[in-house]
PDB file of C-alpha atoms in Angstrom:
ATOM      1  CA  UNK A  91      15.755 -13.125  14.936  1.00  0.00           C
ATOM      2  CA  UNK A  92      12.677 -11.942  16.415  1.00  0.00           C
ATOM      3  CA  UNK A  93      14.310  -8.246  16.675  1.00  0.00           C
ATOM      4  CA  UNK A  94      14.589  -8.514  12.767  1.00  0.00           C
ATOM      5  CA  UNK A  95      11.012  -8.994  12.383  1.00  0.00           C
ATOM      6  CA  UNK A  96      10.514  -5.884  14.514  1.00  0.00           C
ATOM      7  CA  UNK A  97      12.686  -3.808  12.077  1.00  0.00           C
ATOM      8  CA  UNK A  98      10.880  -5.401   9.040  1.00  0.00           C
ATOM      9  CA  UNK A  99       7.405  -4.660  10.287  1.00  0.00           C
ATOM     10  CA  UNK A 100       7.431  -0.824   9.365  1.00  0.00           C
ATOM     11  CA  UNK A 101       8.755  -1.842   5.817  1.00  0.00           C
ATOM     12  CA  UNK A 102       6.285  -4.673   5.270  1.00  0.00           C
ATOM     13  CA  UNK A 103       3.617  -2.290   6.235  1.00  0.00           C
ATOM     14  CA  UNK A 104       4.333   0.238   3.953  1.00  0.00           C
ATOM     15  CA  UNK A 105       4.780  -2.414   1.145  1.00  0.00           C
ATOM     16  CA  UNK A 106       1.216  -3.891   1.941  1.00  0.00           C
ATOM     17  CA  UNK A 107      -0.203  -0.236   2.102  1.00  0.00           C
ATOM     18  CA  UNK A 108       1.454   0.746  -1.317  1.00  0.00           C
ATOM     19  CA  UNK A 109      -1.420  -0.984  -3.717  1.00  0.00           C
ATOM     20  CA  UNK A 110      -4.348   0.884  -1.832  1.00  0.00           C
ATOM     21  CA  UNK A 111      -2.123   3.943  -1.796  1.00  0.00           C
ATOM     22  CA  UNK A 112      -1.633   3.856  -5.604  1.00  0.00           C
ATOM     23  CA  UNK A 113      -5.457   3.315  -6.120  1.00  0.00           C
ATOM     24  CA  UNK A 114      -6.141   6.418  -3.727  1.00  0.00           C
ATOM     25  CA  UNK A 115      -3.753   8.542  -6.014  1.00  0.00           C
ATOM     26  CA  UNK A 116      -5.232   7.138  -9.169  1.00  0.00           C
ATOM     27  CA  UNK A 117      -8.801   7.766  -8.014  1.00  0.00           C
ATOM     28  CA  UNK A 118      -7.776  11.318  -6.998  1.00  0.00           C
ATOM     29  CA  UNK A 119      -5.967  12.240 -10.181  1.00  0.00           C
ATOM     30  CA  UNK A 120      -8.527  10.652 -12.726  1.00  0.00           C
ATOM     31  CA  UNK A 121      -6.006   8.094 -13.974  1.00  0.00           C
ATOM     32  CA  UNK A 122      -8.712   5.326 -13.544  1.00  0.00           C
ATOM     33  CA  UNK A 123     -10.950   7.349 -15.921  1.00  0.00           C
ATOM     34  CA  UNK A 124     -14.796   7.887 -15.616  1.00  0.00           C
ATOM     35  CA  UNK A 125     -15.629   4.627 -14.416  1.00  0.00           C
ATOM     36  CA  UNK A 126     -12.663   3.334 -11.844  1.00  0.00           C
ATOM     37  CA  UNK A 127     -14.671   0.575  -9.894  1.00  0.00           C
ATOM     38  CA  UNK A 128     -13.732  -2.347 -12.302  1.00  0.00           C
ATOM     39  CA  UNK A 129      -9.968  -1.556 -11.771  1.00  0.00           C
ATOM     40  CA  UNK A 130     -10.428  -1.104  -8.125  1.00  0.00           C
ATOM     41  CA  UNK A 131     -12.411  -4.606  -7.928  1.00  0.00           C
ATOM     42  CA  UNK A 132      -9.559  -6.350 -10.061  1.00  0.00           C
ATOM     43  CA  UNK A 133      -6.783  -4.790  -8.035  1.00  0.00           C
ATOM     44  CA  UNK A 134      -7.959  -5.303  -4.617  1.00  0.00           C
ATOM     45  CA  UNK A 135      -9.059  -8.877  -5.446  1.00  0.00           C
ATOM     46  CA  UNK A 136      -5.663  -9.800  -6.738  1.00  0.00           C
ATOM     47  CA  UNK A 137      -3.813  -8.269  -3.945  1.00  0.00           C
ATOM     48  CA  UNK A 138      -5.905  -9.910  -1.208  1.00  0.00           C
ATOM     49  CA  UNK A 139      -4.917 -13.304  -2.722  1.00  0.00           C
ATOM     50  CA  UNK A 140      -1.302 -12.279  -3.359  1.00  0.00           C
ATOM     51  CA  UNK A 141      -0.991 -11.422   0.369  1.00  0.00           C
ATOM     52  CA  UNK A 142      -2.518 -14.429   1.565  1.00  0.00           C
ATOM     53  CA  UNK A 143      -0.255 -16.645  -0.659  1.00  0.00           C
ATOM     54  CA  UNK A 144       2.855 -14.577   0.728  1.00  0.00           C
ATOM     55  CA  UNK A 145       1.487 -15.188   4.328  1.00  0.00           C
ATOM     56  CA  UNK A 146       1.267 -18.993   3.848  1.00  0.00           C
ATOM     57  CA  UNK A 147       4.942 -18.993   2.487  1.00  0.00           C
ATOM     58  CA  UNK A 148       6.149 -17.566   5.888  1.00  0.00           C
ATOM     59  CA  UNK A 149       6.041 -20.924   7.551  1.00  0.00           C
ATOM     60  CA  UNK A 150       7.938 -22.845   5.167  1.00  0.00           C
ATOM     61  CA  UNK A 151      10.449 -19.927   4.935  1.00  0.00           C
ATOM     62  CA  UNK A 152      11.043 -20.203   8.693  1.00  0.00           C
ATOM     63  CA  UNK A 153      11.357 -23.997   8.500  1.00  0.00           C
ATOM     64  CA  UNK A 154      13.999 -23.682   5.534  1.00  0.00           C
ATOM     65  CA  UNK A 155      15.858 -20.625   6.982  1.00  0.00           C
ATOM     66  CA  UNK A 156      15.502 -20.743  10.544  1.00  0.00           C
ATOM     67  CA  UNK A 157      14.396 -17.167  10.763  1.00  0.00           C
ATOM     68  CA  UNK A 158      11.578 -17.261  13.483  1.00  0.00           C
ATOM     69  CA  UNK A 159      10.579 -13.706  12.959  1.00  0.00           C
ATOM     70  CA  UNK A 160       9.100 -14.787   9.686  1.00  0.00           C
ATOM     71  CA  UNK A 161       5.992 -15.891  11.235  1.00  0.00           C
ATOM     72  CA  UNK A 162       5.966 -12.751  13.310  1.00  0.00           C
ATOM     73  CA  UNK A 163       4.861 -10.928  10.156  1.00  0.00           C
ATOM     74  CA  UNK A 164       2.156 -13.316   9.024  1.00  0.00           C
ATOM     75  CA  UNK A 165      -0.711 -11.669  11.058  1.00  0.00           C
ATOM     76  CA  UNK A 166       0.040  -8.477   9.581  1.00  0.00           C
ATOM     77  CA  UNK A 167      -0.058  -9.818   5.972  1.00  0.00           C
ATOM     78  CA  UNK A 168      -3.328 -11.623   7.007  1.00  0.00           C
ATOM     79  CA  UNK A 169      -5.046  -8.516   8.177  1.00  0.00           C
ATOM     80  CA  UNK A 170      -3.939  -6.688   4.901  1.00  0.00           C
ATOM     81  CA  UNK A 171      -5.351  -9.423   3.082  1.00  0.00           C
ATOM     82  CA  UNK A 172      -8.644  -9.212   4.871  1.00  0.00           C
ATOM     83  CA  UNK A 173      -8.526  -5.552   4.379  1.00  0.00           C
ATOM     84  CA  UNK A 174      -8.188  -5.791   0.621  1.00  0.00           C
ATOM     85  CA  UNK A 175     -10.850  -8.544   0.427  1.00  0.00           C
ATOM     86  CA  UNK A 176     -13.286  -5.953   2.255  1.00  0.00           C
ATOM     87  CA  UNK A 177     -12.195  -3.211  -0.140  1.00  0.00           C
ATOM     88  CA  UNK A 178     -12.831  -5.602  -3.070  1.00  0.00           C
ATOM     89  CA  UNK A 179     -16.388  -6.470  -1.909  1.00  0.00           C
ATOM     90  CA  UNK A 180     -17.026  -2.822  -1.058  1.00  0.00           C
ATOM     91  CA  UNK A 181     -15.859  -1.679  -4.733  1.00  0.00           C
ATOM     92  CA  UNK A 182     -17.946  -4.464  -6.268  1.00  0.00           C
ATOM     93  CA  UNK A 183     -21.014  -3.175  -4.118  1.00  0.00           C
ATOM     94  CA  UNK A 184     -20.378   0.241  -5.191  1.00  0.00           C
ATOM     95  CA  UNK A 185     -20.107  -0.579  -8.839  1.00  0.00           C
ATOM     96  CA  UNK A 186     -23.763  -1.861  -8.693  1.00  0.00           C
ATOM     97  CA  UNK A 187     -24.936   1.088  -6.654  1.00  0.00           C
ATOM     98  CA  UNK A 188     -25.351  -1.148  -3.517  1.00  0.00           C
ATOM     99  CA  UNK A 189     -28.332  -2.834  -5.281  1.00  0.00           C
ATOM    100  CA  UNK A 190     -28.519  -5.805  -2.372  1.00  0.00           C
ATOM    101  CA  UNK A 191     -31.247  -7.893  -4.064  1.00  0.00           C
ATOM    102  CA  UNK A 192     -29.265  -7.793  -7.324  1.00  0.00           C
ATOM    103  CA  UNK A 193     -26.134  -8.689  -5.827  1.00  0.00           C
ATOM    104  CA  UNK A 194     -27.279 -11.497  -3.766  1.00  0.00           C
ATOM    105  CA  UNK A 195     -29.193 -12.847  -6.763  1.00  0.00           C
ATOM    106  CA  UNK A 196     -26.009 -12.555  -8.914  1.00  0.00           C
ATOM    107  CA  UNK A 197     -23.900 -14.235  -5.948  1.00  0.00           C
ATOM    108  CA  UNK A 198     -26.331 -17.227  -6.004  1.00  0.00           C
ATOM    109  CA  UNK A 199     -26.272 -17.574  -9.786  1.00  0.00           C
ATOM    110  CA  UNK A 200     -22.950 -16.854 -11.015  1.00  0.00           C
ATOM    111  CA  UNK A 201     -20.632 -19.472 -10.008  1.00  0.00           C
ATOM    112  CA  UNK A 202     -17.361 -17.335  -9.734  1.00  0.00           C
ATOM    113  CA  UNK A 203     -19.327 -14.963  -7.355  1.00  0.00           C
ATOM    114  CA  UNK A 204     -20.425 -17.793  -5.294  1.00  0.00           C
ATOM    115  CA  UNK A 205     -16.797 -19.125  -5.044  1.00  0.00           C
ATOM    116  CA  UNK A 206     -15.635 -15.739  -4.049  1.00  0.00           C
ATOM    117  CA  UNK A 207     -18.447 -15.347  -1.343  1.00  0.00           C
ATOM    118  CA  UNK A 208     -17.245 -18.776  -0.111  1.00  0.00           C
ATOM    119  CA  UNK A 209     -13.608 -17.156   0.378  1.00  0.00           C
ATOM    120  CA  UNK A 210     -14.953 -14.144   1.964  1.00  0.00           C
ATOM    121  CA  UNK A 211     -17.012 -15.913   4.491  1.00  0.00           C
ATOM    122  CA  UNK A 212     -13.947 -18.322   5.245  1.00  0.00           C
ATOM    123  CA  UNK A 213     -11.859 -15.231   5.692  1.00  0.00           C
ATOM    124  CA  UNK A 214     -13.970 -13.488   8.492  1.00  0.00           C
ATOM    125  CA  UNK A 215     -13.300 -16.007  11.373  1.00  0.00           C
ATOM    126  CA  UNK A 216      -9.729 -15.991  10.643  1.00  0.00           C
ATOM    127  CA  UNK A 217      -9.229 -12.252  10.728  1.00  0.00           C
ATOM    128  CA  UNK A 218     -11.589 -11.890  13.832  1.00  0.00           C
ATOM    129  CA  UNK A 219      -9.545 -14.391  15.752  1.00  0.00           C
ATOM    130  CA  UNK A 220      -6.146 -12.940  14.759  1.00  0.00           C
ATOM    131  CA  UNK A 221      -5.156 -11.232  18.021  1.00  0.00           C
ATOM    132  CA  UNK A 222      -3.023 -12.838  20.717  1.00  0.00           C
ATOM    133  CA  UNK A 223      -5.804 -12.468  23.299  1.00  0.00           C
ATOM    134  CA  UNK A 224      -8.326 -14.659  21.294  1.00  0.00           C
ATOM    135  CA  UNK A 225      -5.407 -16.969  20.436  1.00  0.00           C
ATOM    136  CA  UNK A 226      -4.814 -17.501  24.275  1.00  0.00           C
ATOM    137  CA  UNK A 227      -8.644 -17.774  25.074  1.00  0.00           C
ATOM    138  CA  UNK A 228      -9.470 -20.278  22.272  1.00  0.00           C
ATOM    139  CA  UNK A 229      -6.481 -22.411  22.923  1.00  0.00           C
ATOM    140  CA  UNK A 230      -4.272 -23.855  20.375  1.00  0.00           C
ATOM    141  CA  UNK A 231      -6.440 -26.600  18.940  1.00  0.00           C
ATOM    142  CA  UNK A 232      -9.419 -24.563  18.394  1.00  0.00           C
ATOM    143  CA  UNK A 233      -7.569 -21.432  17.095  1.00  0.00           C
ATOM    144  CA  UNK A 234      -5.368 -23.644  14.949  1.00  0.00           C
ATOM    145  CA  UNK A 235      -8.482 -25.263  13.549  1.00  0.00           C
ATOM    146  CA  UNK A 236     -10.106 -21.843  12.558  1.00  0.00           C
ATOM    147  CA  UNK A 237      -6.709 -20.562  11.110  1.00  0.00           C
ATOM    148  CA  UNK A 238      -6.371 -23.858   8.966  1.00  0.00           C
ATOM    149  CA  UNK A 239      -9.364 -22.296   7.030  1.00  0.00           C
ATOM    150  CA  UNK A 240      -6.827 -20.219   5.244  1.00  0.00           C
ATOM    151  CA  UNK A 241      -6.226 -23.218   2.893  1.00  0.00           C
ATOM    152  CA  UNK A 242      -9.633 -23.543   1.634  1.00  0.00           C
ATOM    153  CA  UNK A 243      -9.834 -19.786   1.490  1.00  0.00           C
ATOM    154  CA  UNK A 244      -6.924 -19.203  -0.749  1.00  0.00           C
ATOM    155  CA  UNK A 245      -7.958 -22.028  -2.759  1.00  0.00           C
ATOM    156  CA  UNK A 246     -11.327 -20.405  -3.215  1.00  0.00           C
ATOM    157  CA  UNK A 247      -9.952 -16.894  -3.774  1.00  0.00           C
ATOM    158  CA  UNK A 248      -7.709 -18.195  -6.451  1.00  0.00           C
ATOM    159  CA  UNK A 249     -10.568 -20.087  -8.225  1.00  0.00           C
ATOM    160  CA  UNK A 250     -12.727 -17.042  -8.096  1.00  0.00           C
ATOM    161  CA  UNK A 251     -10.013 -14.587  -9.564  1.00  0.00           C
ATOM    162  CA  UNK A 252      -9.116 -17.515 -12.313  1.00  0.00           C
ATOM    163  CA  UNK A 253     -12.819 -17.668 -13.165  1.00  0.00           C
ATOM    164  CA  UNK A 254     -13.227 -13.701 -13.233  1.00  0.00           C
ATOM    165  CA  UNK A 255     -10.170 -13.685 -15.727  1.00  0.00           C
ATOM    166  CA  UNK A 256      -8.177 -11.265 -13.455  1.00  0.00           C
ATOM    167  CA  UNK A 257      -4.784 -13.046 -14.000  1.00  0.00           C
ATOM    168  CA  UNK A 258      -2.648 -13.086 -16.998  1.00  0.00           C
ATOM    169  CA  UNK A 259      -1.259 -16.592 -17.897  1.00  0.00           C
ATOM    170  CA  UNK A 260       1.943 -16.146 -16.187  1.00  0.00           C
ATOM    171  CA  UNK A 261       0.710 -14.809 -12.890  1.00  0.00           C
ATOM    172  CA  UNK A 262      -2.024 -17.636 -12.949  1.00  0.00           C
ATOM    173  CA  UNK A 263       0.417 -20.419 -13.322  1.00  0.00           C
ATOM    174  CA  UNK A 264       2.790 -18.873 -10.713  1.00  0.00           C
ATOM    175  CA  UNK A 265       0.110 -18.416  -8.141  1.00  0.00           C
ATOM    176  CA  UNK A 266      -1.235 -21.865  -8.884  1.00  0.00           C
ATOM    177  CA  UNK A 267       1.998 -23.518  -8.594  1.00  0.00           C
ATOM    178  CA  UNK A 268       2.817 -21.601  -5.398  1.00  0.00           C
ATOM    179  CA  UNK A 269      -0.503 -22.715  -3.618  1.00  0.00           C
ATOM    180  CA  UNK A 270      -0.183 -26.248  -4.762  1.00  0.00           C
ATOM    181  CA  UNK A 271       3.547 -26.296  -3.334  1.00  0.00           C
ATOM    182  CA  UNK A 272       2.374 -24.735   0.024  1.00  0.00           C
ATOM    183  CA  UNK A 273      -0.474 -27.202   0.301  1.00  0.00           C
ATOM    184  CA  UNK A 274       2.014 -29.968  -0.427  1.00  0.00           C
ATOM    185  CA  UNK A 275       4.409 -28.559   2.172  1.00  0.00           C
ATOM    186  CA  UNK A 276       1.436 -28.465   4.832  1.00  0.00           C
ATOM    187  CA  UNK A 277       0.407 -32.269   4.108  1.00  0.00           C
ATOM    188  CA  UNK A 278       4.157 -33.328   4.015  1.00  0.00           C
ATOM    189  CA  UNK A 279       4.633 -31.608   7.456  1.00  0.00           C
ATOM    190  CA  UNK A 280       1.573 -33.133   9.020  1.00  0.00           C
ATOM    191  CA  UNK A 281       2.594 -36.620   8.035  1.00  0.00           C
ATOM    192  CA  UNK A 282       6.023 -36.011   9.657  1.00  0.00           C
ATOM    193  CA  UNK A 283       4.425 -35.194  12.890  1.00  0.00           C
ATOM    194  CA  UNK A 284       4.777 -38.053  15.475  1.00  0.00           C
ATOM    195  CA  UNK A 285       1.426 -39.486  16.323  1.00  0.00           C
ATOM    196  CA  UNK A 286       0.339 -39.230  20.152  1.00  0.00           C
ATOM    197  CA  UNK A 287       0.344 -42.277  22.181  1.00  0.00           C
ATOM    198  CA  UNK A 288      -2.801 -44.228  22.163  1.00  0.00           C
TER     199      UNK A 288
END
């Protein structure tokens, strides 16, 4: 099963890279017109959220199918989600000519930007501690606590995109339902764990 994950990694990598590749081509050939940043902002924000949701779905997939290799792909999806989030922030800053005082003021006054900033800040420690070396150095309890931040992160990212009106109704409903189902699965899983003695 793990061997299957190794075979799947190149395909998953290519699929995760396709959106940014498509954006690069569209930017190069002028498809995105004279002001491409709004579309870059919209697309990278949505793909960051989509990849976070897919990554969260891998643990239930492993439990339902017994395919242990599913979780081996989770780090790649998480790092791509962080990459698209970084692209999202960079494109947003570029759109406003890196006017940092203005961007800070907007972040503090516009609610959807405040929520988005919270999601971005929560994603930083998750991405930084994704390596096996830091996993071993931190220990399961600390590392697990940091990576549990993905749940408030994905909720904040979803609310941010919803408030920014980046979804159509179908995707908004599908994404919200998927997040709710994944949260319910995690709560049910924790409730099923035997409590330690004492």
